[in-house]
Coordinates of C-alpha atoms and ligand atoms in Angstrom, one line a residue:
X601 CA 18.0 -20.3 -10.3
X602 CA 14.9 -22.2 -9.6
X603 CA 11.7 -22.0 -11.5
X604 CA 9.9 -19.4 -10.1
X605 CA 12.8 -17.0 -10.7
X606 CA 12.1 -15.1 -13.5
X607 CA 15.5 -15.1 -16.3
X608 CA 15.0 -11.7 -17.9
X609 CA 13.0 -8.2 -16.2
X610 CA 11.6 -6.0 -18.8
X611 CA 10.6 -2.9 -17.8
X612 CA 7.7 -0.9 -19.6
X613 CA 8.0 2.8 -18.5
X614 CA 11.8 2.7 -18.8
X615 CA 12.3 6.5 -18.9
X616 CA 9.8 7.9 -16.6
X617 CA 9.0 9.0 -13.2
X618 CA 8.2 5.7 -11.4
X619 CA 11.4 4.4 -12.7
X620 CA 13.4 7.8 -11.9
X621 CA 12.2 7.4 -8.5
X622 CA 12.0 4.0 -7.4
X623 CA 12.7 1.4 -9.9
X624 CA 16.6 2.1 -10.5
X625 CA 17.3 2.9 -7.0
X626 CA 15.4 -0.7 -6.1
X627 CA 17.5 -2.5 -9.1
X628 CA 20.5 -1.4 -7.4
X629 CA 19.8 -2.2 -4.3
X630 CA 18.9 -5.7 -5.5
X631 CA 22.1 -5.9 -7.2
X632 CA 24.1 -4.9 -3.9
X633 CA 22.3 -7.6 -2.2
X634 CA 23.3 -10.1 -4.5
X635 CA 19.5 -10.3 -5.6
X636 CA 19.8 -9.5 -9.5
X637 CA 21.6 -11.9 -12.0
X638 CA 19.0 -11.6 -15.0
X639 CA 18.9 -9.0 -18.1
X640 CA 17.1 -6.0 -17.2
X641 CA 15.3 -4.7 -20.8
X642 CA 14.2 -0.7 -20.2
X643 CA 11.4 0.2 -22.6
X644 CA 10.4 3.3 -23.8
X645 CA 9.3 5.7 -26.7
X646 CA 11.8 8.3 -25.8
X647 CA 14.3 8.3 -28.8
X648 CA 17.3 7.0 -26.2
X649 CA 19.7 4.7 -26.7
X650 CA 21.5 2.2 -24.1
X651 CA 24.0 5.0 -23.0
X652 CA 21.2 7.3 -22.3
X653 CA 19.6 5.1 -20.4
X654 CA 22.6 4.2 -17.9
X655 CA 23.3 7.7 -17.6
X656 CA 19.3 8.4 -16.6
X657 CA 20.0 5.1 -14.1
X658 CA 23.5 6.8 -12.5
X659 CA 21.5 10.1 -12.1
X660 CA 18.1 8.4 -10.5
X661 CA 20.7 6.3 -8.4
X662 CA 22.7 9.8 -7.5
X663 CA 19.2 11.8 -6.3
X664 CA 17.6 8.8 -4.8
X665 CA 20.5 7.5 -2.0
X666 CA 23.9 6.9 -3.9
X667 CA 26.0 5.2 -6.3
X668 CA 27.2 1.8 -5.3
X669 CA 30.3 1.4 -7.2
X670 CA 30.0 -1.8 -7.6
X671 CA 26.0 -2.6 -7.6
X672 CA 25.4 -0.2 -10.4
X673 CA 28.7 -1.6 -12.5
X674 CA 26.7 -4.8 -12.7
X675 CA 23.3 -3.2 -12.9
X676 CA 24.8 -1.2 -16.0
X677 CA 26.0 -4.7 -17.2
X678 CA 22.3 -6.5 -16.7
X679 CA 21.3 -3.5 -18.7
X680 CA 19.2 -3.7 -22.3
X681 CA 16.7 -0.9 -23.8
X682 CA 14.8 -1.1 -26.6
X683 CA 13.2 2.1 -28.1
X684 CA 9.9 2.2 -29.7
X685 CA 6.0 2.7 -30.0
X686 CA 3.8 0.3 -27.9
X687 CA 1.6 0.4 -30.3
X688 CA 4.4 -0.9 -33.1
X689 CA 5.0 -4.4 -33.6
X690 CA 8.9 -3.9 -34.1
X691 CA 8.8 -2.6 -31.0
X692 CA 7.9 -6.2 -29.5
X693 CA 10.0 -8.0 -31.8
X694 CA 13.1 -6.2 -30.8
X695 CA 12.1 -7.1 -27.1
X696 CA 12.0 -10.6 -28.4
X697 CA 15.6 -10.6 -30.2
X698 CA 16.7 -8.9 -26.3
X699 CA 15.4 -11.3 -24.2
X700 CA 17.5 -14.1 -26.1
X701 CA 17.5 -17.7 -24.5
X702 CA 15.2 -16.0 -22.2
X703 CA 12.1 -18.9 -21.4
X704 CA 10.3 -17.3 -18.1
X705 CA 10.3 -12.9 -18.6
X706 CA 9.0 -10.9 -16.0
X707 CA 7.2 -7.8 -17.6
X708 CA 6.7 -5.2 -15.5
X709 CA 4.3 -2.4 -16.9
X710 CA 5.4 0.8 -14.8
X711 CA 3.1 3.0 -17.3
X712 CA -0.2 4.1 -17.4
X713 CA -3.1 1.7 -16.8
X714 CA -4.3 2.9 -20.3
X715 CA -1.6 1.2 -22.6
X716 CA -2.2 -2.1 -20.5
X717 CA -4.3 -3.7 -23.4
X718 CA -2.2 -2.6 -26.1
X719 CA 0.9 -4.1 -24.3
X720 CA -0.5 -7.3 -23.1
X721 CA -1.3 -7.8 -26.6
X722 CA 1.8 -6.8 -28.1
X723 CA 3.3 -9.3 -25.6
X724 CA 1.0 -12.1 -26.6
X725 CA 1.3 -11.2 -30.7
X726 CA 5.0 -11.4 -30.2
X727 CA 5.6 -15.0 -28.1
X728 CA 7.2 -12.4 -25.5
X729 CA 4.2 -13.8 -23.0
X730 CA 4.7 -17.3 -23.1
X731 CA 6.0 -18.7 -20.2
X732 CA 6.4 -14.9 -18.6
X733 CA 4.5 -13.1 -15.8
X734 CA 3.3 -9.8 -15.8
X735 CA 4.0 -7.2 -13.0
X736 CA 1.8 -3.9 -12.9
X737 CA 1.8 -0.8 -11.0
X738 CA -1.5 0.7 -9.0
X739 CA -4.0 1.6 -9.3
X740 CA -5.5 -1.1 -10.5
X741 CA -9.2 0.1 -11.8
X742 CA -11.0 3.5 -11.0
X743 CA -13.7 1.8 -10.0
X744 CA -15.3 -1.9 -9.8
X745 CA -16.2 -2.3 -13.7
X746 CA -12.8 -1.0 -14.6
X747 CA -10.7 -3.1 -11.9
X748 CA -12.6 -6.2 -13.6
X749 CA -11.7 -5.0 -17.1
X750 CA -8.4 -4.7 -16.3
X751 CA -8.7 -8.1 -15.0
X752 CA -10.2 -9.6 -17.9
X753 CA -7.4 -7.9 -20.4
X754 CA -4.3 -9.4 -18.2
X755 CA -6.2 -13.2 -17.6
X756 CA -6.7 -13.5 -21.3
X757 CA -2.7 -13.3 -21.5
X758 CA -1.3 -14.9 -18.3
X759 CA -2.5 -17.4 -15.2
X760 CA -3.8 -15.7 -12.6
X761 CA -0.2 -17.2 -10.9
X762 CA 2.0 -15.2 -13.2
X763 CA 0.0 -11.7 -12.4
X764 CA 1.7 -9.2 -10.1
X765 CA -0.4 -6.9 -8.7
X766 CA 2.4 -4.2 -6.7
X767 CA 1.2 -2.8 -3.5
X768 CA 4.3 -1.0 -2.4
X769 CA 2.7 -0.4 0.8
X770 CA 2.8 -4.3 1.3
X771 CA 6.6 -4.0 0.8
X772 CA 7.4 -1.7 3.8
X773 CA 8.7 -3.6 6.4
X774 CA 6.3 -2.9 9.2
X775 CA 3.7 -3.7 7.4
X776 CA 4.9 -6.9 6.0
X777 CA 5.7 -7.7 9.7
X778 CA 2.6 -7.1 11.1
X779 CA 1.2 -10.7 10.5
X780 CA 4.6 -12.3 11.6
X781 CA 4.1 -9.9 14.8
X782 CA 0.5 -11.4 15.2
X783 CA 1.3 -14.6 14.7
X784 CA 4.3 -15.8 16.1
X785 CA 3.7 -13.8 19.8
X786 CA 0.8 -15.5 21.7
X787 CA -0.2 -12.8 24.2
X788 CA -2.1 -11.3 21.4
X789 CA -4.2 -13.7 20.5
X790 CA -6.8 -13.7 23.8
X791 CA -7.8 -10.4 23.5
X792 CA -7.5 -10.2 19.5
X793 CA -11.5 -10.4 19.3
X794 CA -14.8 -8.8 19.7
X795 CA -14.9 -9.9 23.5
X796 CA -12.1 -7.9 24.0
X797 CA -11.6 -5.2 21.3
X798 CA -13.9 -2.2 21.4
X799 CA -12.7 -0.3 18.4
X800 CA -9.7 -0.1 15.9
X801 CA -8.3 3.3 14.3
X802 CA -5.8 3.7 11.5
X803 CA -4.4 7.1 10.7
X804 CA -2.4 7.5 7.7
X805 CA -1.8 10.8 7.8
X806 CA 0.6 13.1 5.6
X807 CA 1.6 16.9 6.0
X808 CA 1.9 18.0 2.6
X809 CA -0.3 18.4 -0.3
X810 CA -0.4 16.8 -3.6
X811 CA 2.7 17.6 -4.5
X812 CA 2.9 18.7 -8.6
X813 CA 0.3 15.6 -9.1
X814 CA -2.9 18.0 -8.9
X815 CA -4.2 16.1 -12.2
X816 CA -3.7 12.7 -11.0
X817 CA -5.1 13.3 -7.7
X818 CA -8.1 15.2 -8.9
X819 CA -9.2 12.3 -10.7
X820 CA -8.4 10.1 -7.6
X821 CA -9.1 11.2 -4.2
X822 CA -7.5 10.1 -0.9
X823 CA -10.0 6.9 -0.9
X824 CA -9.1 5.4 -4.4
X825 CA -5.6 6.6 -3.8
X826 CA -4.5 4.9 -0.4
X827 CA -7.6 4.0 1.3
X828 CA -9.0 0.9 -1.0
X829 CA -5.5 -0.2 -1.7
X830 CA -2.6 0.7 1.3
X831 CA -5.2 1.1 4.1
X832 CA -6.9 -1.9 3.4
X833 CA -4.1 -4.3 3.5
X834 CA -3.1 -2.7 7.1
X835 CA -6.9 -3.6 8.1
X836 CA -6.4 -7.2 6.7
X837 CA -3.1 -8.0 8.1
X838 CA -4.4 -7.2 11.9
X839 CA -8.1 -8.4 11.3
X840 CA -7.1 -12.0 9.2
X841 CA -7.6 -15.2 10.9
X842 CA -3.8 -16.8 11.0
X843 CA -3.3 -19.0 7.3
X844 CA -3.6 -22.3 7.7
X845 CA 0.1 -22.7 6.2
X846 CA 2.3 -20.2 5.4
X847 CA 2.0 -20.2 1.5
X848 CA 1.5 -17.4 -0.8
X849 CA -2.2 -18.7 -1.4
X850 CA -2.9 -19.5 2.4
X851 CA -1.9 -15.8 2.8
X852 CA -4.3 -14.4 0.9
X853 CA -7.3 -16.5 1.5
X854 CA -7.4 -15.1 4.5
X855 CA -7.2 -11.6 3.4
X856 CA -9.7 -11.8 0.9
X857 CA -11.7 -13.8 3.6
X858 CA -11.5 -10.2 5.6
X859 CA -12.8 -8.0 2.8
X860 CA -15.6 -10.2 2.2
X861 CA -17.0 -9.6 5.2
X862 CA -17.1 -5.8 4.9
X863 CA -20.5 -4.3 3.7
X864 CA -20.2 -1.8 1.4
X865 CA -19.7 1.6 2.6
X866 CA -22.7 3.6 3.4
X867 CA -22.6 7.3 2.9
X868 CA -23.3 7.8 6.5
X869 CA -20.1 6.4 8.1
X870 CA -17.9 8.5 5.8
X871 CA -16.6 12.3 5.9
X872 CA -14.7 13.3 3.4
X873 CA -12.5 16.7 2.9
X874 CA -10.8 19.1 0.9
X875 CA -8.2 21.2 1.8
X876 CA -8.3 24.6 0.8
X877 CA -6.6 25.6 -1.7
X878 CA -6.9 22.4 -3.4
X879 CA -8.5 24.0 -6.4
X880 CA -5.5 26.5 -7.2
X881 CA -2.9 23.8 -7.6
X882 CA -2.3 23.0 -11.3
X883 CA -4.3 20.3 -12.9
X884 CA -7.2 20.8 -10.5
X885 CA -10.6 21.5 -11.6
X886 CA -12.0 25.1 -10.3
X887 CA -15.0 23.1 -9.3
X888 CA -13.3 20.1 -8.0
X889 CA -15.0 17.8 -5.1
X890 CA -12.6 15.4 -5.0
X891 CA -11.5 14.8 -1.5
X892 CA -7.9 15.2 0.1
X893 CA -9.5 13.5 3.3
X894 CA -11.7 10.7 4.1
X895 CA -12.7 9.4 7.5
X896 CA -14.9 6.3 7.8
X897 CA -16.0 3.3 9.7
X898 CA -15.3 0.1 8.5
X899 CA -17.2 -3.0 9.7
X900 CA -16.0 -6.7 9.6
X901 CA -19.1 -9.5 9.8
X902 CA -16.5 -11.8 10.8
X903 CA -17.2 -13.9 13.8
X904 CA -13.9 -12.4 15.3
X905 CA -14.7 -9.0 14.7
X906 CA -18.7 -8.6 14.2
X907 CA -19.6 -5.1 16.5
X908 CA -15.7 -3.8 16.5
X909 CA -15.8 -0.6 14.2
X910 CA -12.6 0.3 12.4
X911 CA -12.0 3.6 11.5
X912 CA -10.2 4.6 8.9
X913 CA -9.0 8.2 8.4
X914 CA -6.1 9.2 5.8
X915 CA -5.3 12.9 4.2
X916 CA -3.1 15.3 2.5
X917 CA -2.0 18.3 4.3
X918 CA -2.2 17.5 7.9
X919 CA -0.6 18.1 10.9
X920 CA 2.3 15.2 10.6
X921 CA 3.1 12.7 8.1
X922 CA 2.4 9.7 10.3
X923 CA 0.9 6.3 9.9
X924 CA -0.6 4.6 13.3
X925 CA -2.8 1.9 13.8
X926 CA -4.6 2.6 18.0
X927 CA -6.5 -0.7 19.3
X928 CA -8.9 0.2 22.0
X929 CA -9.8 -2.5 24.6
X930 CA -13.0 -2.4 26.2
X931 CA -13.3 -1.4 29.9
X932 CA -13.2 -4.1 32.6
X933 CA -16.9 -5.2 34.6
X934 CA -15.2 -4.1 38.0
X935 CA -16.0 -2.3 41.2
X936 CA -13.4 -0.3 39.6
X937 CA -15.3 0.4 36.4
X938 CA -15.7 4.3 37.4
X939 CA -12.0 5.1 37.5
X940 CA -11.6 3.5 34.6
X941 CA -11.9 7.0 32.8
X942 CA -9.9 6.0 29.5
X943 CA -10.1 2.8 27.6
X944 CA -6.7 0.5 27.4
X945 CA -4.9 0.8 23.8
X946 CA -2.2 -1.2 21.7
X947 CA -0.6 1.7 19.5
X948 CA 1.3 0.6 16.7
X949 CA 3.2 3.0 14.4
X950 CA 4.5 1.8 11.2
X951 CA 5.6 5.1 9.5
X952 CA 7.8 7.5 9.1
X953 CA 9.4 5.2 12.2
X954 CA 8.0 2.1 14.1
X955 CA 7.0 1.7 17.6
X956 CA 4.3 -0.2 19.7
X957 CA 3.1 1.2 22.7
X958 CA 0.5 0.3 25.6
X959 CA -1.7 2.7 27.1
X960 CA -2.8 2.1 30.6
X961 CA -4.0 4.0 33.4
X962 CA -2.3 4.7 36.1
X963 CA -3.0 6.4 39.6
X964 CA -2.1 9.5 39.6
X965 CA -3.6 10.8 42.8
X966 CA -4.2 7.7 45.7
X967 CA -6.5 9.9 48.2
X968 CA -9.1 11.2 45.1
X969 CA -7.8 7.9 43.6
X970 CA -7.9 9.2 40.0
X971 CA -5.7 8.1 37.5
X972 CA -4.2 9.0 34.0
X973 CA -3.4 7.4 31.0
X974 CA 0.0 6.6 29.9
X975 CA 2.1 4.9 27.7
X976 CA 4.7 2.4 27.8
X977 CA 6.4 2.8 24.7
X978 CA 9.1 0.9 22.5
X979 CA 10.4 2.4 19.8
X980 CA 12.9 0.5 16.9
X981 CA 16.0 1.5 16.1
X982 CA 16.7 2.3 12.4
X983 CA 17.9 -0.5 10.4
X984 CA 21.2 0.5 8.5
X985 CA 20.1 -1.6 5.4
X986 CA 17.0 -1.7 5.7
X987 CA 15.0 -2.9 2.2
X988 CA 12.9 -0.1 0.9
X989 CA 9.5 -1.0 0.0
X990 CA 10.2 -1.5 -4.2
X991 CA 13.3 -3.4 -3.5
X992 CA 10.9 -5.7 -1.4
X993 CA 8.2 -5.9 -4.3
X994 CA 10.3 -6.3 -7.0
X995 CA 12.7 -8.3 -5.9
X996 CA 9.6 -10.7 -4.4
X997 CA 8.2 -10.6 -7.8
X998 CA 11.4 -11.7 -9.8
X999 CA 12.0 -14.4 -7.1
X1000 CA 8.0 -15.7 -7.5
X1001 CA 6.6 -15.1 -4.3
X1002 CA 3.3 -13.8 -4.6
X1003 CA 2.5 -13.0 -1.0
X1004 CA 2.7 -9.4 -0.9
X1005 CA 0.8 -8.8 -4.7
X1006 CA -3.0 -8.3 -4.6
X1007 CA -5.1 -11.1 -6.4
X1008 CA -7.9 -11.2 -8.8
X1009 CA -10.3 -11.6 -5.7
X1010 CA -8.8 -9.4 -3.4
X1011 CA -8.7 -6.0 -5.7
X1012 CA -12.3 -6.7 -6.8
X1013 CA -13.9 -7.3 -3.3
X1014 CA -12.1 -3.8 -2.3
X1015 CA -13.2 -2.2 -4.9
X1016 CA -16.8 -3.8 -4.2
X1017 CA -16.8 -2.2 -0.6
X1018 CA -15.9 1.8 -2.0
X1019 CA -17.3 1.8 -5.2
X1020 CA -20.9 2.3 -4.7
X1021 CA -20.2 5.5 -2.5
X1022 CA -17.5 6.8 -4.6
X1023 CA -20.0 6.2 -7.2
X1024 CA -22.6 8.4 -5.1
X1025 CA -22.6 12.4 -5.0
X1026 CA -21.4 12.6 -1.2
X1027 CA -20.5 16.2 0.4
X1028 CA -17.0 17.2 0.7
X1029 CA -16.3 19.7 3.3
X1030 CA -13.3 22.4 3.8
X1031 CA -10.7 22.5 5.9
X1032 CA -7.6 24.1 6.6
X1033 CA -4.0 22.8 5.8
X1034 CA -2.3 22.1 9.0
X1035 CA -5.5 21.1 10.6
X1036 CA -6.4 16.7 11.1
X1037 CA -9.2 17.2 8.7
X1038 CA -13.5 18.7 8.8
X1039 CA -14.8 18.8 12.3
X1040 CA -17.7 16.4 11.3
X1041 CA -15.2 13.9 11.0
X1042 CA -15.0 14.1 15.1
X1043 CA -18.7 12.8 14.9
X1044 CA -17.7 9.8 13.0
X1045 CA -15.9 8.5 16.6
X1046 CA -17.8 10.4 19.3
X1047 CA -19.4 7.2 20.9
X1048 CA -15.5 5.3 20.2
X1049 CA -13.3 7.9 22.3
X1050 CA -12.8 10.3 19.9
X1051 CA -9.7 10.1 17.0
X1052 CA -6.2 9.9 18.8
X1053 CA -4.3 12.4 17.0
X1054 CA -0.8 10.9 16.3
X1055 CA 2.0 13.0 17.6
X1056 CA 5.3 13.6 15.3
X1057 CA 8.6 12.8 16.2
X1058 CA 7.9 10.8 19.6
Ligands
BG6_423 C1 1.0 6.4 -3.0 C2 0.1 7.5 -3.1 O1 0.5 5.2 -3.5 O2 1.3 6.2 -1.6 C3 0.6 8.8 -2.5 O3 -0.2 7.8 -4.5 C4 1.0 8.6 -1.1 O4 -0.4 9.9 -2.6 C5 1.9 7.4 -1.0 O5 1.7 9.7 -0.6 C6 2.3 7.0 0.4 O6 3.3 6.0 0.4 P1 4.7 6.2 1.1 O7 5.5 5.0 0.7 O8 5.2 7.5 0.5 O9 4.3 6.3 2.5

């Protein structure tokens, strides 16, 4: 084991959802890969012991895929818990006695972003932070001020080196390959500018609602929840210049190089929606004006992409669950220009499967010599074992690569770009389940060719 591989996980949040849903599944996965050889400490306040806790693992394992025989024998074996208050020092000290010989702990705080401070200073208090990292789940902040307090709390404990901020969206493999994609296949790189490029759209859309989290989403909205965070690590991995090496840090230069050069966003490039019925799920205020849909326009003052609006459109309760990113080219200076009745497009679909498509037009009529658009389309085949997004984070973050986590500089300049419109009192406008958001959203792209609507199961 070198270094940078952590010799103990503890896991904060032991006996609750995240962990239900993701985390054990991900733990076995890593252990049927051969990718977990280190304790595994579960924490929680729950009154459990170590038997309940396996038993709560076989039955996450059971709903969420299947039990591997053999991966969750020697997950069950990794296995430690430790009962007990955050707030209580025992609590700490017992984590302490767990983690043994244990010199470089990775502690991974899958709870709510309020008991952050009180367990980064239990952690501290206790000697379990020395020499650890830390690991924690979005969202990072509500806002700016909050993002940076966060930030303060955690880089009075650890090096900004040993902080793991999770995006799982990061972990999905398409979107991890995108900058691979980009930058090991030339043809790309030509037309991957303003000369070339006339506008970008990226559609993360999702046909069901919010899904028993009315309370949660309420207080988040689609921006804070998938926009600042997911959405805008899809817009840095296609707009980045390529690293100059291939290094964690070299990596993220270059995103945070991206989000610099967005302005913040002004009220009049976003549209943002609510569908109805939104107020009658549980948890939701009766006056709420949080919305389940935002469309916006993006710009990046970069000298690549100065002029090239990105929109940006993401929602609950739309037509498909789909996530597409559409590149439109601009039209060709030709005798030909008039016929040219559709712009050229790269389609790239990351989710729920992966293709890549070119539009182009061809002739569909040689004596009117009119022609249509059409697509030439790959689509992937389904990997067998392929590495769902936690496994991909959380095994990253025991090994010690840092690409795919967000850092200091990177959450605070996203947060920069929203927060002054989230911060402003913006309309939200209705519209009905089913439907791909408010018609004024259509205004946002008028001039840009109008949204292209992704299409499920093709
Ligand atoms: C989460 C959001 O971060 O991402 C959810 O809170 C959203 O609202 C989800 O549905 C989308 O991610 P995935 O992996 O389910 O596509």
């Amino acid at each position: 084991m070198n270094t940078d591989h952590s010799d103990a996980l503890v896991f904060f949040g032991a006996t609750g959802d995240l962990a239900y849903k993701k985390i054990f599944p991900s733990l076995q996965a890593m252990a049927k890969r051969g990718r977990l050889h280190v304790p595994v400490i579960g924490v929680a306040k729950a009154g459990w012991n170590l038997e309940q806790l396996r038993a709560r693992a076989r039955d996450s394992v059971e709903k969420h895929g299947a039990v591997d025989r053999a991966a969750f024998d020697k997950l069950c074996g990794l296995l430690r818990y430790v009962d007990g208050d955050y707030h209580d020092s025992a609590t700490f000290e017992a984590i302490r006695r767990e983690l043994g010989s244990a010199a470089r702990p990775a502690h991974y705080l899958a709870i709510p972003p309020v008991l952050f401070g009180v367990v980064v200073e239990q952690l501290v208090k206790s000697g379990c932070a020395r020499g650890a990292r830390v690991i924690v789940e979005k969202p990072f902040g509500h806002d700016l001020a909050s993002a940076r307090d966060l930030n303060r709390i955690l880089l009075g404990a650890f090096d900004e080196k040993a902080i793991f901020r999770i995006d799982h969206y990061l972990g999905k493999r398409p979107v991890n390959n995108m900058v691979f994609f980009r930058f090991v296949n030339s043809f790309l790189e030509p037309f991957w500018n303003r000369g070339a490029m006339e506008s970008f759209q990226i559609t993360m859309a999702e046909d069901f609602g919010v899904q028993g989290r009315g309370a949660f989403y309420d207080a988040t909205g689609t921006i804070r929840d998938v926009v600042q965070n997911h959405l805008f690590q899809v817009i840095a991995n296609f707009a980045m210049e390529p690293p100059a090496r291939r290094d964690s840090e070299s990596m993220r230069d270059e995103k945070v190089k991206v989000l610099k050069a967005i302005p913040p966003l002004e009220a009049e490039n976003v549209i943002r929606g609510q569908f109805r019925g939104f107020i009658s799920e549980t948890g939701v205020a009766p006056a709420s004006k949080t919305e389940t849909f935002a469309a916006m326009r993006l710009d990046i003052n970069s000298p690549r992409w100065q002029g090239v609006p990105f929109y940006v459109r993401a929602g609950k309760n739309l037509p498909v669950t789909c996530t597409e990113i559409l590149a439109r080219f601009r039209r060709a200076p030709n005798a030909y220009s008039d016929l040219a009745t559709a712009p050229n497009h790269l389609r790239f679909r990351i989710s729920p499967n992966v293709q890549f498509a070119m539009g182009m037009l061809v002739m569909v009529d040689d004596e009117k010599m009119t022609g249509a658009l059409k697509e030439l389309e790959g689509t992937r085949a389904p990997i067998s074992d392929e590495k769902d997004a936690y496994e991909r984070v959380l095994t990253d973050a025991v090994e010690g690569d840092a690409t795919l986590f967000a850092r200091q500089d990177y959450v605070e300049e996203a947060w920069r770009i929203v927060d002054p419109y989230l911060k402003s009192d913006s309309p939200v406008y209705g519209y009905e389940p089913k439907t791909w958001g408010p018609s004024e959203a259509d205004q946002l792209v008028g001039a840009a060719g109008g949204w292209h609507n992704p299409v499920s199961g093709r």
